[in-house]
CSV table of C-alpha atoms and ligand atoms in Angstrom, one decimal:
chain,number,residue,atom,x,y,z
A,1,MET,CA,-19.8,-5.1,-14.9
A,2,VAL,CA,-18.8,-3.6,-11.6
A,3,GLU,CA,-19.8,0.0,-11.1
A,4,LEU,CA,-18.8,2.6,-8.5
A,5,ALA,CA,-22.3,2.4,-7.1
A,6,ASP,CA,-21.6,-1.2,-6.4
A,7,LEU,CA,-18.7,-0.2,-4.0
A,8,LYS,CA,-20.9,2.2,-2.0
A,9,THR,CA,-21.2,1.4,1.6
A,10,VAL,CA,-23.9,2.5,4.3
A,11,GLY,CA,-21.3,4.8,6.0
A,12,GLN,CA,-19.3,7.5,4.6
A,13,PRO,CA,-15.8,8.7,5.4
A,14,ASN,CA,-15.3,11.0,8.6
A,15,TRP,CA,-11.9,12.4,7.4
A,16,CYS,CA,-11.4,16.1,7.7
A,17,PRO,CA,-12.7,18.2,5.0
A,18,GLY,CA,-9.7,18.3,2.4
A,19,CYS,CA,-7.8,15.3,3.6
A,20,GLY,CA,-5.7,13.6,1.1
A,21,ASN,CA,-7.3,10.3,1.8
A,22,PHE,CA,-10.5,11.2,-0.1
A,23,PRO,CA,-8.8,10.9,-3.4
A,24,ILE,CA,-7.0,7.8,-2.6
A,25,TRP,CA,-10.3,6.1,-1.6
A,26,HIS,CA,-11.8,7.3,-5.0
A,27,SER,CA,-8.8,6.1,-6.9
A,28,LEU,CA,-9.2,2.6,-5.2
A,29,LYS,CA,-12.6,2.3,-6.1
A,30,LYS,CA,-12.0,3.6,-9.5
A,31,ALA,CA,-9.2,1.0,-9.8
A,32,ILE,CA,-11.6,-1.9,-8.7
A,33,VAL,CA,-14.0,-0.7,-11.4
A,34,GLU,CA,-11.5,-0.5,-14.1
A,35,LEU,CA,-10.2,-3.9,-13.3
A,36,ASN,CA,-13.8,-5.1,-13.3
A,37,LEU,CA,-13.2,-7.0,-10.1
A,38,LYS,CA,-16.1,-8.9,-8.5
A,39,THR,CA,-16.6,-7.3,-5.0
A,40,HIS,CA,-16.8,-10.7,-3.5
A,41,ASN,CA,-13.5,-11.6,-4.8
A,42,VAL,CA,-11.5,-8.5,-3.2
A,43,ALA,CA,-10.5,-8.2,0.2
A,44,ILE,CA,-8.9,-5.1,1.6
A,45,PHE,CA,-6.9,-5.2,4.9
A,46,SER,CA,-5.9,-2.2,7.0
A,47,GLY,CA,-4.1,-1.5,10.3
A,48,ILE,CA,-4.8,1.6,12.5
A,49,GLY,CA,-4.8,5.1,11.6
A,50,CYS,CA,-7.1,7.8,9.5
A,51,SER,CA,-6.6,5.8,6.3
A,52,SER,CA,-7.0,2.5,8.0
A,53,LYS,CA,-10.7,3.0,8.2
A,54,MET,CA,-10.9,2.7,4.4
A,55,PRO,CA,-12.2,-1.1,4.3
A,56,HIS,CA,-15.3,0.3,6.1
A,57,TRP,CA,-16.1,2.4,3.0
A,58,VAL,CA,-15.5,0.1,0.2
A,59,ASN,CA,-18.0,-2.5,-0.3
A,60,THR,CA,-15.8,-5.6,-0.7
A,61,TYR,CA,-14.5,-7.9,2.0
A,62,GLY,CA,-12.4,-6.1,4.5
A,63,PHE,CA,-10.7,-6.5,7.8
A,64,HIS,CA,-9.7,-3.5,10.0
A,65,SER,CA,-6.9,-5.1,12.1
A,66,ILE,CA,-4.5,-3.7,14.6
A,67,HIS,CA,-1.7,-1.1,14.4
A,68,GLY,CA,0.9,-2.1,11.9
A,69,ARG,CA,-0.5,-5.4,11.0
A,70,PRO,CA,-2.4,-5.4,7.7
A,71,LEU,CA,0.3,-7.1,5.8
A,72,PRO,CA,0.6,-10.3,8.2
A,73,ILE,CA,-3.2,-10.7,8.0
A,74,ALA,CA,-3.3,-9.9,4.3
A,75,THR,CA,-0.7,-12.7,4.0
A,76,GLY,CA,-2.8,-15.1,5.8
A,77,ALA,CA,-5.6,-14.4,3.5
A,78,ARG,CA,-3.6,-14.8,0.3
A,79,LEU,CA,-2.2,-18.2,1.5
A,80,ALA,CA,-5.8,-19.3,2.4
A,81,ASN,CA,-7.2,-18.3,-0.8
A,82,ASN,CA,-4.9,-17.2,-3.5
A,83,SER,CA,-7.7,-16.6,-5.8
A,84,LEU,CA,-8.6,-13.5,-3.9
A,85,THR,CA,-7.4,-10.1,-5.0
A,86,VAL,CA,-5.8,-8.7,-1.7
A,87,VAL,CA,-5.1,-5.2,-1.1
A,88,ALA,CA,-3.6,-3.7,2.1
A,89,VAL,CA,-3.9,-0.2,3.1
A,90,GLY,CA,-2.7,2.0,5.8
A,91,GLY,CA,-0.7,5.0,6.8
A,92,ASP,CA,3.2,5.6,7.1
A,93,GLY,CA,3.2,5.2,11.0
A,94,ASP,CA,1.2,2.1,10.7
A,95,GLY,CA,3.4,0.4,7.8
A,96,TYR,CA,6.9,2.2,8.0
A,97,GLY,CA,6.9,2.5,11.8
A,98,ILE,CA,5.0,-0.1,13.8
A,99,GLY,CA,4.6,-2.5,10.9
A,100,VAL,CA,8.0,-2.0,9.2
A,101,GLY,CA,9.2,-5.6,10.0
A,102,HIS,CA,6.2,-7.0,8.2
A,103,PHE,CA,6.7,-4.7,5.3
A,104,VAL,CA,10.2,-5.8,4.7
A,105,HIS,CA,9.4,-9.4,5.0
A,106,ALA,CA,6.3,-9.2,2.9
A,107,MET,CA,8.5,-7.6,0.1
A,108,ARG,CA,11.3,-10.2,0.2
A,109,ARG,CA,8.7,-13.1,0.0
A,110,ASN,CA,7.1,-11.2,-3.0
A,111,LEU,CA,3.8,-12.0,-2.0
A,112,ASN,CA,1.0,-11.1,-4.5
A,113,ILE,CA,-0.5,-8.1,-2.5
A,114,ALA,CA,-0.9,-4.6,-3.4
A,115,TYR,CA,0.0,-2.4,-0.6
A,116,ILE,CA,-1.3,1.3,-0.6
A,117,VAL,CA,0.6,3.5,1.9
A,118,THR,CA,-1.1,6.8,2.6
A,119,ASN,CA,2.0,8.8,3.5
A,120,ASN,CA,1.3,12.0,5.2
A,121,GLN,CA,4.5,12.2,7.4
A,122,VAL,CA,2.6,12.6,10.5
A,123,TYR,CA,0.4,10.6,13.0
A,124,GLY,CA,-3.0,12.1,12.1
A,125,LEU,CA,-5.3,10.0,14.1
A,126,THR,CA,-3.5,10.7,17.3
A,127,THR,CA,-3.5,14.4,16.6
A,128,GLY,CA,-0.2,15.2,15.0
A,129,GLN,CA,3.0,13.4,16.3
A,130,THR,CA,6.2,12.9,14.3
A,131,SER,CA,6.0,9.7,12.0
A,132,PRO,CA,8.7,7.6,10.5
A,133,THR,CA,8.6,9.8,7.3
A,134,SER,CA,8.4,13.3,9.0
A,135,ASP,CA,11.1,15.5,7.4
A,136,LYS,CA,14.3,15.9,9.5
A,137,GLY,CA,13.8,19.3,11.5
A,138,TYR,CA,10.0,19.1,11.3
A,139,ALA,CA,8.6,20.3,14.6
A,140,THR,CA,5.5,18.4,16.0
A,141,LYS,CA,4.0,18.3,19.5
A,142,SER,CA,6.2,15.1,20.0
A,143,THR,CA,9.4,16.8,18.7
A,144,PRO,CA,8.7,20.4,19.5
A,145,THR,CA,12.3,21.4,18.6
A,146,GLY,CA,12.3,19.4,15.4
A,147,VAL,CA,12.9,15.7,14.3
A,148,ILE,CA,16.6,14.8,14.6
A,149,GLU,CA,16.4,11.5,12.8
A,150,MET,CA,16.6,10.8,9.1
A,151,PRO,CA,13.3,9.7,7.8
A,152,ILE,CA,12.6,6.4,6.5
A,153,ASN,CA,12.8,6.3,2.6
A,154,PRO,CA,10.0,3.7,1.6
A,155,ILE,CA,10.9,3.5,-2.0
A,156,ALA,CA,14.7,2.8,-1.3
A,157,LEU,CA,13.5,0.3,1.4
A,158,ALA,CA,11.3,-1.4,-1.0
A,159,ILE,CA,14.0,-1.6,-3.8
A,160,ALA,CA,16.5,-3.1,-1.2
A,161,SER,CA,14.0,-5.6,0.3
A,162,GLY,CA,12.8,-7.1,-3.2
A,163,ALA,CA,9.5,-5.7,-3.9
A,164,THR,CA,8.8,-6.2,-7.5
A,165,TYR,CA,6.5,-3.2,-8.3
A,166,ILE,CA,7.6,0.2,-6.7
A,167,SER,CA,5.6,3.3,-7.3
A,168,ARG,CA,4.7,6.6,-5.7
A,169,GLY,CA,1.6,8.6,-6.4
A,170,PHE,CA,0.1,11.9,-5.2
A,171,SER,CA,-3.3,12.4,-3.8
A,172,LYS,CA,-3.9,15.5,-6.1
A,173,GLU,CA,-3.1,13.5,-9.2
A,174,MET,CA,-6.1,11.1,-9.1
A,175,LYS,CA,-6.0,9.8,-12.7
A,176,HIS,CA,-2.4,9.0,-12.3
A,177,LEU,CA,-2.8,7.4,-9.0
A,178,THR,CA,-5.6,5.3,-10.1
A,179,LYS,CA,-3.4,3.9,-12.9
A,180,LEU,CA,-0.7,3.1,-10.4
A,181,ILE,CA,-3.2,1.2,-8.3
A,182,VAL,CA,-4.6,-0.5,-11.3
A,183,ASP,CA,-1.1,-1.7,-12.5
A,184,GLY,CA,-0.1,-2.6,-8.9
A,185,VAL,CA,-3.1,-4.9,-8.5
A,186,ARG,CA,-2.5,-6.4,-12.0
A,187,HIS,CA,1.1,-7.1,-11.1
A,188,ASN,CA,2.0,-10.7,-10.1
A,189,GLY,CA,3.8,-9.9,-7.0
A,190,PHE,CA,4.2,-7.3,-4.1
A,191,ALA,CA,3.2,-4.0,-5.4
A,192,LEU,CA,4.0,-0.9,-3.2
A,193,VAL,CA,2.0,2.3,-4.0
A,194,ASP,CA,3.3,5.0,-1.6
A,195,VAL,CA,1.0,8.1,-1.8
A,196,LEU,CA,1.9,11.6,-0.9
A,197,GLN,CA,-1.2,12.2,1.2
A,198,PRO,CA,-1.5,15.6,2.6
A,199,CYS,CA,-2.9,15.7,6.1
A,200,VAL,CA,-4.6,19.1,6.0
A,201,THR,CA,-5.0,19.2,9.8
A,202,PHE,CA,-1.8,18.4,11.2
A,203,ASN,CA,1.0,18.6,8.6
A,204,ARG,CA,1.4,22.3,7.8
A,205,LYS,CA,4.6,21.8,5.9
A,206,ASN,CA,3.8,18.9,3.3
A,207,THR,CA,0.8,20.4,1.9
A,208,TYR,CA,-0.9,20.1,-1.5
A,209,LYS,CA,0.9,23.4,-2.5
A,210,TRP,CA,4.2,22.3,-1.3
A,211,PHE,CA,4.1,19.0,-3.2
A,212,SER,CA,2.4,20.6,-6.4
A,213,GLU,CA,5.6,22.9,-6.6
A,214,ARG,CA,7.9,19.8,-6.6
A,215,VAL,CA,6.3,16.6,-8.0
A,216,TYR,CA,7.2,15.4,-11.6
A,217,LYS,CA,6.2,12.2,-13.3
A,218,LEU,CA,8.8,9.7,-14.0
A,219,GLU,CA,7.0,8.6,-17.1
A,220,GLU,CA,7.6,12.1,-18.6
A,221,THR,CA,11.5,11.4,-18.2
A,222,ASN,CA,13.6,8.6,-19.7
A,223,HIS,CA,13.8,6.8,-16.5
A,224,ASP,CA,14.2,3.1,-17.1
A,225,THR,CA,11.8,1.0,-14.8
A,226,THR,CA,13.8,-2.1,-15.2
A,227,ASN,CA,16.9,-0.6,-13.9
A,228,LYS,CA,17.3,-1.2,-10.0
A,229,GLN,CA,20.2,1.3,-9.7
A,230,ALA,CA,18.5,3.9,-11.5
A,231,ALA,CA,15.3,3.4,-9.3
A,232,PHE,CA,17.5,3.7,-6.3
A,233,LEU,CA,18.9,7.1,-7.5
A,234,LYS,CA,15.5,8.4,-8.2
A,235,SER,CA,14.3,7.3,-4.7
A,236,LEU,CA,16.9,9.6,-3.1
A,237,GLU,CA,15.3,12.7,-4.7
A,238,TRP,CA,13.3,14.7,-2.2
A,239,ASN,CA,12.8,18.5,-1.3
A,240,ASP,CA,13.4,20.4,-4.6
A,241,HIS,CA,12.2,17.6,-6.9
A,242,ILE,CA,10.0,14.7,-6.0
A,243,PRO,CA,9.4,12.0,-8.6
A,244,ILE,CA,6.0,10.3,-8.8
A,245,GLY,CA,5.2,7.2,-10.8
A,246,LEU,CA,6.7,3.9,-11.3
A,247,PHE,CA,10.2,3.6,-9.8
A,248,TYR,CA,10.9,-0.2,-10.6
A,249,LYS,CA,9.3,-3.4,-11.7
A,250,GLU,CA,10.6,-6.8,-12.3
A,251,ILE,CA,9.0,-10.3,-12.8
A,252,ARG,CA,9.8,-12.8,-10.1
A,253,PRO,CA,7.9,-15.9,-8.9
A,254,THR,CA,5.7,-15.0,-6.0
A,255,TYR,CA,5.8,-16.7,-2.7
A,256,GLU,CA,2.5,-18.3,-3.7
A,257,ASP,CA,4.1,-19.5,-6.9
A,258,GLU,CA,6.6,-21.5,-4.9
A,259,LEU,CA,3.8,-23.3,-2.9
A,260,GLN,CA,3.1,-26.7,-4.7
A,261,GLN,CA,0.3,-27.2,-2.1
A,262,ILE,CA,-1.8,-24.3,-3.7
A,263,ALA,CA,-0.6,-24.7,-7.2
A,264,GLU,CA,-3.8,-26.1,-8.6
A,265,THR,CA,-6.4,-25.2,-6.0
A,266,PRO,CA,-6.7,-22.6,-3.3
A,267,LEU,CA,-6.5,-23.9,0.2
A,268,ALA,CA,-10.0,-22.6,1.0
A,269,ARG,CA,-11.3,-24.6,-1.9
A,270,GLN,CA,-9.4,-28.0,-1.1
A,271,LYS,CA,-11.9,-30.7,0.0
A,272,ILE,CA,-11.0,-31.6,3.5
A,273,GLU,CA,-12.1,-35.2,3.0
A,274,ASP,CA,-9.5,-35.5,0.2
A,275,ILE,CA,-6.8,-34.6,2.8
A,276,ASN,CA,-5.4,-37.8,4.6
A,277,ILE,CA,-4.5,-36.5,8.2
A,278,GLY,CA,-4.3,-39.8,9.7
A,279,THR,CA,-0.6,-40.1,9.4
A,280,LEU,CA,-0.1,-36.5,10.8
A,281,MET,CA,-2.5,-37.5,13.9
A,282,THR,CA,-0.7,-40.7,14.4
A,283,GLU,CA,2.6,-38.8,14.9
A,284,PHE,CA,0.9,-36.8,17.9
A,285,GLU,CA,-0.5,-39.7,19.5
B,301,LIG,FE1,-6.9,13.3,7.1
B,301,LIG,FE2,-5.2,14.4,8.9
B,301,LIG,FE3,-7.6,14.7,9.3
B,301,LIG,FE4,-6.5,12.4,9.6
B,301,LIG,S1,-6.0,14.0,10.8
B,301,LIG,S2,-8.5,12.7,8.5
B,301,LIG,S3,-5.2,12.2,7.9
B,301,LIG,S4,-6.6,15.6,7.4
């Protein structure tokens, strides 16, 4: 049995007190415990940002990569060893800005990766610039008179790009968020868990209070999670009412399922001596 104590690392998070990353970190660890995953069989990949430090503080395999690149590296890990549970984590600037191309392609491939995006609508690590999900009109040091672009809608983008498990959590709703992560990791395919993550230091608009007054749970409505059009309509709700929970889920073969080369044995466990590379080498002589 894996216990929370098994996931403890030497270091402790250095996030600002009250940061919305703390409950996400706890939820991820609780999800690993609930799924009873062996720590040596989990790998967590991140990019750059406050939340991207997370792999340092969960005692599994981890890779703190470069800005916007957790998904390509997680993809490589899944293809090298598709018996691993692969989780990617990072912020909105990392995933929906710099890494948005990787985000779209990972979803259309339906790789079996759970991607947790800590969406605080601001660049926190670099001290509070506008991010791709900052609300229109929101003023930051990089847009002192207010953002003029429309924000990225990650849920709508995920629906359009072919993700097969699309959800949104809220840092303050830890039990709910843990379930979304558990179900996302269990899902055989690309699972997005976008998390409303208040940045208490730099985002003075989208606060715990602001979200608490607006969020409601999709599972407490008659929302049909198999209906793509209904999910898209729900994804457009913002400002007055903000849905959290599972928007959409479908079963579709994963990218890994389509690869005959790893159908029986993960690449990492295939015996090199069983592979005849003579023909290939001859081609390059
Ligand atoms: Fe959290 Fe914001 Fe502080 Fe970063 S800057 S640790 S996101 S509160």
